[in-house]
PDB file of C-alpha atoms in Angstrom:
ATOM      1  CA  MET A  12     -28.372 172.376 126.057  1.00  0.00           C
ATOM      2  CA  PRO A  13     -25.820 170.129 124.267  1.00  0.00           C
ATOM      3  CA  PHE A  14     -24.689 171.173 120.816  1.00  0.00           C
ATOM      4  CA  HIS A  15     -24.789 168.383 118.166  1.00  0.00           C
ATOM      5  CA  THR A  16     -21.843 168.316 115.764  1.00  0.00           C
ATOM      6  CA  TYR A  17     -18.884 166.269 114.568  1.00  0.00           C
ATOM      7  CA  ALA A  18     -16.631 165.101 117.498  1.00  0.00           C
ATOM      8  CA  TYR A  19     -13.096 164.294 116.267  1.00  0.00           C
ATOM      9  CA  ARG A  20     -12.070 162.037 119.131  1.00  0.00           C
ATOM     10  CA  ILE A  21     -14.881 159.619 118.593  1.00  0.00           C
ATOM     11  CA  GLY A  22     -15.051 160.028 114.788  1.00  0.00           C
ATOM     12  CA  ARG A  23     -18.821 160.782 114.519  1.00  0.00           C
ATOM     13  CA  ASP A  24     -21.489 163.310 115.295  1.00  0.00           C
ATOM     14  CA  ALA A  25     -22.299 163.633 119.030  1.00  0.00           C
ATOM     15  CA  ALA A  26     -23.631 166.056 121.522  1.00  0.00           C
ATOM     16  CA  LEU A  27     -20.794 168.286 122.846  1.00  0.00           C
ATOM     17  CA  LEU A  28     -21.238 169.459 126.501  1.00  0.00           C
ATOM     18  CA  ASN A  29     -21.066 173.045 127.722  1.00  0.00           C
ATOM     19  CA  GLU A  30     -19.232 173.771 131.012  1.00  0.00           C
ATOM     20  CA  ASP A  31     -22.267 173.304 133.299  1.00  0.00           C
ATOM     21  CA  GLU A  32     -23.001 169.914 131.709  1.00  0.00           C
ATOM     22  CA  TRP A  33     -19.366 168.965 131.723  1.00  0.00           C
ATOM     23  CA  ASP A  34     -19.200 169.780 135.475  1.00  0.00           C
ATOM     24  CA  GLN A  35     -21.811 167.105 136.014  1.00  0.00           C
ATOM     25  CA  ILE A  36     -19.820 164.463 134.018  1.00  0.00           C
ATOM     26  CA  ALA A  37     -16.253 165.258 135.071  1.00  0.00           C
ATOM     27  CA  PRO A  38     -16.537 164.155 138.682  1.00  0.00           C
ATOM     28  CA  LEU A  39     -18.017 160.824 137.541  1.00  0.00           C
ATOM     29  CA  LEU A  40     -15.113 160.311 135.215  1.00  0.00           C
ATOM     30  CA  ASP A  41     -12.632 161.183 137.968  1.00  0.00           C
ATOM     31  CA  ALA A  42     -14.278 158.654 140.220  1.00  0.00           C
ATOM     32  CA  ARG A  43     -14.001 156.063 137.475  1.00  0.00           C
ATOM     33  CA  ILE A  44     -10.208 156.595 137.408  1.00  0.00           C
ATOM     34  CA  VAL A  45      -9.924 156.173 141.193  1.00  0.00           C
ATOM     35  CA  LYS A  46     -12.017 152.932 140.913  1.00  0.00           C
ATOM     36  CA  ILE A  47      -9.705 151.632 138.143  1.00  0.00           C
ATOM     37  CA  GLN A  48      -6.638 152.424 140.178  1.00  0.00           C
ATOM     38  CA  LYS A  49      -8.115 150.644 143.253  1.00  0.00           C
ATOM     39  CA  TYR A  50      -9.151 147.603 141.147  1.00  0.00           C
ATOM     40  CA  ARG A  51      -5.628 147.392 139.695  1.00  0.00           C
ATOM     41  CA  GLU A  52      -4.125 147.493 143.243  1.00  0.00           C
ATOM     42  CA  GLN A  53      -6.431 144.710 144.348  1.00  0.00           C
ATOM     43  CA  THR A  54      -6.041 142.450 141.424  1.00  0.00           C
ATOM     44  CA  GLY A  55      -2.713 143.325 139.742  1.00  0.00           C
ATOM     45  CA  VAL A  56      -4.246 143.578 136.310  1.00  0.00           C
ATOM     46  CA  SER A  57      -3.020 145.846 133.558  1.00  0.00           C
ATOM     47  CA  ILE A  58      -4.652 149.246 132.840  1.00  0.00           C
ATOM     48  CA  ALA A  59      -6.254 147.881 129.673  1.00  0.00           C
ATOM     49  CA  GLU A  60      -7.813 145.052 131.648  1.00  0.00           C
ATOM     50  CA  ALA A  61      -9.131 147.378 134.338  1.00  0.00           C
ATOM     51  CA  ARG A  62     -10.568 149.817 131.832  1.00  0.00           C
ATOM     52  CA  GLN A  63     -12.541 147.037 130.308  1.00  0.00           C
ATOM     53  CA  TYR A  64     -13.936 146.002 133.625  1.00  0.00           C
ATOM     54  CA  GLU A  65     -17.249 147.626 134.126  1.00  0.00           C
ATOM     55  CA  PRO A  66     -19.412 149.164 135.856  1.00  0.00           C
ATOM     56  CA  TYR A  67     -16.534 151.818 135.706  1.00  0.00           C
ATOM     57  CA  GLY A  68     -17.910 154.835 133.870  1.00  0.00           C
ATOM     58  CA  GLN A  69     -21.496 153.631 133.741  1.00  0.00           C
ATOM     59  CA  GLU A  70     -22.642 156.551 135.983  1.00  0.00           C
ATOM     60  CA  ALA A  71     -20.945 159.036 133.647  1.00  0.00           C
ATOM     61  CA  MET A  72     -22.552 157.397 130.523  1.00  0.00           C
ATOM     62  CA  LYS A  73     -25.940 157.411 132.277  1.00  0.00           C
ATOM     63  CA  ARG A  74     -25.683 161.071 133.084  1.00  0.00           C
ATOM     64  CA  TYR A  75     -24.513 161.860 129.509  1.00  0.00           C
ATOM     65  CA  PHE A  76     -27.646 159.973 128.224  1.00  0.00           C
ATOM     66  CA  GLU A  77     -29.848 161.950 130.593  1.00  0.00           C
ATOM     67  CA  LEU A  78     -28.409 165.264 129.313  1.00  0.00           C
ATOM     68  CA  THR A  79     -28.420 164.409 125.650  1.00  0.00           C
ATOM     69  CA  GLY A  80     -30.619 161.388 124.849  1.00  0.00           C
ATOM     70  CA  ILE A  81     -27.570 159.774 123.144  1.00  0.00           C
ATOM     71  CA  GLU A  82     -26.005 156.501 124.204  1.00  0.00           C
ATOM     72  CA  LEU A  83     -22.298 156.108 123.933  1.00  0.00           C
ATOM     73  CA  GLU A  84     -20.423 152.852 123.391  1.00  0.00           C
ATOM     74  CA  HIS A  85     -17.681 153.386 126.048  1.00  0.00           C
ATOM     75  CA  PRO A  86     -16.995 155.900 128.743  1.00  0.00           C
ATOM     76  CA  GLU A  87     -13.642 156.904 127.117  1.00  0.00           C
ATOM     77  CA  GLU A  88     -15.743 158.590 124.452  1.00  0.00           C
ATOM     78  CA  LEU A  89     -16.806 161.228 127.022  1.00  0.00           C
ATOM     79  CA  TYR A  90     -13.394 162.720 127.251  1.00  0.00           C
ATOM     80  CA  GLY A  91     -13.741 164.054 123.586  1.00  0.00           C
ATOM     81  CA  LEU A  92     -17.073 165.756 124.107  1.00  0.00           C
ATOM     82  CA  LYS A  93     -16.263 168.988 125.949  1.00  0.00           C
ATOM     83  CA  LYS A  94     -17.516 171.883 123.718  1.00  0.00           C
ATOM     84  CA  SER A  95     -14.850 174.332 124.966  1.00  0.00           C
ATOM     85  CA  GLU A  96     -11.993 172.142 123.531  1.00  0.00           C
ATOM     86  CA  TYR A  97     -13.383 172.679 119.945  1.00  0.00           C
ATOM     87  CA  GLY A  98     -12.897 175.560 117.578  1.00  0.00           C
ATOM     88  CA  SER A  99     -15.608 177.571 115.868  1.00  0.00           C
ATOM     89  CA  LEU A 100     -17.489 176.067 112.874  1.00  0.00           C
ATOM     90  CA  CYS A 101     -15.591 175.957 109.663  1.00  0.00           C
ATOM     91  CA  PRO A 102     -16.910 178.287 106.877  1.00  0.00           C
ATOM     92  CA  GLY A 103     -16.053 175.564 104.407  1.00  0.00           C
ATOM     93  CA  CYS A 104     -17.720 172.425 105.763  1.00  0.00           C
ATOM     94  CA  SER A 105     -19.569 173.617 108.890  1.00  0.00           C
ATOM     95  CA  LYS A 106     -17.818 171.128 111.136  1.00  0.00           C
ATOM     96  CA  PRO A 107     -15.956 172.560 114.065  1.00  0.00           C
ATOM     97  CA  PHE A 108     -12.192 173.262 113.915  1.00  0.00           C
ATOM     98  CA  ARG A 109     -10.403 170.592 115.891  1.00  0.00           C
ATOM     99  CA  THR A 110      -9.218 173.147 118.553  1.00  0.00           C
ATOM    100  CA  PRO A 111      -9.729 176.811 119.275  1.00  0.00           C
ATOM    101  CA  ARG A 112      -6.139 177.489 118.121  1.00  0.00           C
ATOM    102  CA  ALA A 113      -6.488 175.704 114.780  1.00  0.00           C
ATOM    103  CA  LYS A 114      -5.721 177.469 111.574  1.00  0.00           C
ATOM    104  CA  ILE A 115      -6.781 174.782 109.161  1.00  0.00           C
ATOM    105  CA  CYS A 116      -9.849 172.646 109.164  1.00  0.00           C
ATOM    106  CA  ALA A 117      -8.973 169.006 109.677  1.00  0.00           C
ATOM    107  CA  CYS A 118     -12.009 167.911 107.667  1.00  0.00           C
ATOM    108  CA  CYS A 119     -11.912 170.002 104.533  1.00  0.00           C
ATOM    109  CA  GLY A 120      -8.590 171.791 104.573  1.00  0.00           C
ATOM    110  CA  TYR A 121     -10.074 175.294 104.824  1.00  0.00           C
ATOM    111  CA  ARG A 122      -7.397 177.731 105.782  1.00  0.00           C
ATOM    112  CA  LEU A 123      -8.005 180.793 107.983  1.00  0.00           C
ATOM    113  CA  ARG A 124      -6.363 184.063 107.042  1.00  0.00           C
ATOM    114  CA  SER A 125      -2.856 184.639 108.258  1.00  0.00           C
ATOM    115  CA  GLY A 126      -2.658 185.244 111.942  1.00  0.00           C
ATOM    116  CA  GLN A 127      -6.277 184.148 112.449  1.00  0.00           C
ATOM    117  CA  VAL A 128      -7.285 181.233 114.663  1.00  0.00           C
ATOM    118  CA  ALA A 129     -10.610 179.373 114.953  1.00  0.00           C
ATOM    119  CA  GLY A 130     -11.553 180.637 118.401  1.00  0.00           C
ATOM    120  CA  THR A 131     -13.953 178.749 120.634  1.00  0.00           C
ATOM    121  CA  LEU A 132     -17.131 177.069 119.485  1.00  0.00           C
ATOM    122  CA  GLY A 133     -19.559 179.862 120.771  1.00  0.00           C
ATOM    123  CA  ASP A 134     -22.833 179.654 122.538  1.00  0.00           C
ATOM    124  CA  GLU A 135     -24.641 180.591 119.327  1.00  0.00           C
ATOM    125  CA  ALA A 136     -23.600 177.144 117.874  1.00  0.00           C
TER     126      ALA A 136
END
């Protein structure tokens, strides 16, 4: 079940995906990249233009909605929603540390003790 919290890469609360859920989304994102590459080869457009061309990523966004009930604005947002890439919840503000290796909370500035790192956002979250 997705865990709802602040997601740094999209700058708002969202549902982070566990490994099983991410494994359902990742192949769809990989297929999106292949489709973008093929579209660029066929048309000669820039990466930015090809990224804007849809339906690339719609399958991944649809699957995310099925898993979470949340609609995203763009498929690029999905890349920032993998739970294992976030650190544990900050004791100061209850938002996750930006990464498992973080020593300082990016939101409130809470500092962990010397030598300590955030660790992964656990299943209890």
